[in-house]
Amino acid sequence: MILGLAGCALDTPQSSLVARSDLAHAILGVYAIIAWSAAIIALVVFGLLGFILVRYRDRPGAPAPRQTRGHSLLEISWTIAPALVLLIIAVPTIQVIFRTQGRAAPGSLEVVVRGWQWWWEFQYPGLGVVTANELHLPVGRPVLLHLEGPDVIHSFWVPPLGGKRDVVPGRHNRITFTPETPGEYLGQCAEFCGAAHANMRLRVIVDRPDDFERWVAAQKTPPVEPAGDAAAGQTVYARLACVGCHTIRGVSAGLIGPDLTHFGSRRTLAAGLLPNTPEHLTSWLRNPDAVKPGVKMPNLGLSEADARAVATYLSSLK
Ligand code: CUA
């Protein structure tokens, strides 16, 4: 029992029992209805069971209790009771689902979320910003996420803020919520989508409004002009196959990997697997599959020197 409860820490990074948005509070409300219904049912069932075990226990010389067959009232009751319980759970659940996939509240920030094998693309159509794996949102402002899938089915899930909602190719799913507290919230893909599913992480950084404006302004600027070692790294980058998959505005225009225009401003690389440092980036570039088995980014057979040069360049793209 104690060991079991020890597994239920409330404040772990991906706890769905910690609510930091209106949607997460609504989900917790549904949990509460289910938990209390289950507790009341358990009390009734175990109470009756205890009573029957005592009342009708075997006693020496006692006659067998009276046998009952075909009791219509009882049979109707235990058919209706579970249906009522399901109804009590279904009504608020469906209400929350419909309320959080509807139209945008006035003043909403809209973001297109695209799930790729195995990373997340975030496009802010109203702001002209594209980034990957780290979603910045301003605190207190409703957000409407448009969920799209270019390849297979994924599922968007950031437990303290909301989800899970599937990202399905050819469908347009939506999810709306309002983040309530600034901070960094971890999430991950919640639908098995292939080899690196477990490593398809994301984080949502909920900023104070002025921090968010600063972040947007920085993302909208053209990439920094590299100098010194970073400039040499850009030359290496430009002659490699990297340019076929990745966009760096004004440098390359690939569309099937994450946009790297402001890669250096991200906290992590490889969809949240490693802290974004030049050392980690160098080992990632030399052998992506060793860091993230199954990854679609090929091993280009870079020399240590070339990998280091490209890492220096990419890290400079703040
Ligand atoms: Cu994407 Cu699992």
GROMACS .gro file of N, CA and C and ligand atoms in nm, residues 115-120 151-156 167 188-201, ligand 1:
model
   83
  115GLY      N    1   0.287   1.713  -3.624
  115GLY     CA    2   0.364   1.602  -3.568
  115GLY      C    3   0.436   1.529  -3.681
  116TRP      N    4   0.568   1.523  -3.670
  116TRP     CA    5   0.651   1.452  -3.769
  116TRP      C    6   0.717   1.335  -3.697
  117GLN      N    7   0.754   1.232  -3.773
  117GLN     CA    8   0.840   1.128  -3.718
  117GLN      C    9   0.981   1.187  -3.707
  118TRP      N   10   1.038   1.220  -3.590
  118TRP     CA   11   0.980   1.215  -3.458
  118TRP      C   12   1.014   1.345  -3.389
  119TRP      N   13   0.942   1.448  -3.433
  119TRP     CA   14   0.964   1.580  -3.373
  119TRP      C   15   0.839   1.663  -3.398
  120TRP      N   16   0.833   1.781  -3.335
  120TRP     CA   17   0.715   1.867  -3.342
  120TRP      C   18   0.750   1.997  -3.412
  151ASP      N   19   0.274   1.282  -4.156
  151ASP     CA   20   0.309   1.141  -4.186
  151ASP      C   21   0.215   1.040  -4.118
  152VAL      N   22   0.234   1.009  -3.991
  152VAL     CA   23   0.151   0.908  -3.925
  152VAL      C   24   0.077   0.974  -3.808
  153ILE      N   25  -0.001   0.896  -3.735
  153ILE     CA   26  -0.077   0.951  -3.623
  153ILE      C   27   0.014   0.972  -3.503
  154HIS      N   28   0.010   1.093  -3.449
  154HIS     CA   29   0.080   1.125  -3.325
  154HIS      C   30  -0.027   1.175  -3.227
  155SER      N   31   0.015   1.207  -3.105
  155SER     CA   32  -0.081   1.262  -3.010
  155SER      C   33  -0.013   1.367  -2.923
  156PHE      N   34  -0.074   1.485  -2.919
  156PHE     CA   35  -0.018   1.598  -2.844
  156PHE      C   36  -0.058   1.585  -2.698
  167VAL      N   37  -0.303   1.380  -3.344
  167VAL     CA   38  -0.260   1.455  -3.461
  167VAL      C   39  -0.268   1.356  -3.576
  188GLN      N   40   0.500   1.488  -2.430
  188GLN     CA   41   0.554   1.395  -2.529
  188GLN      C   42   0.443   1.340  -2.615
  189CYS      N   43   0.484   1.279  -2.726
  189CYS     CA   44   0.387   1.215  -2.812
  189CYS      C   45   0.324   1.099  -2.736
  190ALA      N   46   0.191   1.088  -2.743
  190ALA     CA   47   0.121   0.988  -2.664
  190ALA      C   48   0.052   0.883  -2.751
  191GLU      N   49   0.098   0.870  -2.874
  191GLU     CA   50   0.040   0.768  -2.962
  191GLU      C   51   0.157   0.700  -3.032
  192PHE      N   52   0.162   0.566  -3.023
  192PHE     CA   53   0.278   0.499  -3.081
  192PHE      C   54   0.290   0.531  -3.230
  193CYS      N   55   0.408   0.583  -3.269
  193CYS     CA   56   0.422   0.633  -3.406
  193CYS      C   57   0.548   0.583  -3.473
  194GLY      N   58   0.608   0.476  -3.419
  194GLY     CA   59   0.726   0.420  -3.484
  194GLY      C   60   0.845   0.417  -3.389
  195ALA      N   61   0.962   0.390  -3.449
  195ALA     CA   62   1.081   0.357  -3.370
  195ALA      C   63   1.114   0.457  -3.259
  196ALA      N   64   1.109   0.587  -3.290
  196ALA     CA   65   1.154   0.685  -3.192
  196ALA      C   66   1.037   0.752  -3.120
  197HIS      N   67   0.923   0.685  -3.115
  197HIS     CA   68   0.805   0.740  -3.048
  197HIS      C   69   0.836   0.790  -2.906
  198ALA      N   70   0.907   0.704  -2.831
  198ALA     CA   71   0.934   0.740  -2.691
  198ALA      C   72   1.025   0.861  -2.680
  199ASN      N   73   1.097   0.892  -2.788
  199ASN     CA   74   1.188   1.007  -2.785
  199ASN      C   75   1.132   1.125  -2.862
  200MET      N   76   1.001   1.127  -2.881
  200MET     CA   77   0.936   1.240  -2.949
  200MET      C   78   0.880   1.332  -2.840
  201ARG      N   79   0.972   1.405  -2.779
  201ARG     CA   80   0.933   1.487  -2.664
  201ARG      C   81   0.905   1.630  -2.710
  319CUA    CU1   82   0.471   1.061  -3.243
  319CUA    CU2   83   0.444   0.879  -3.095
   0.00000   0.00000   0.00000
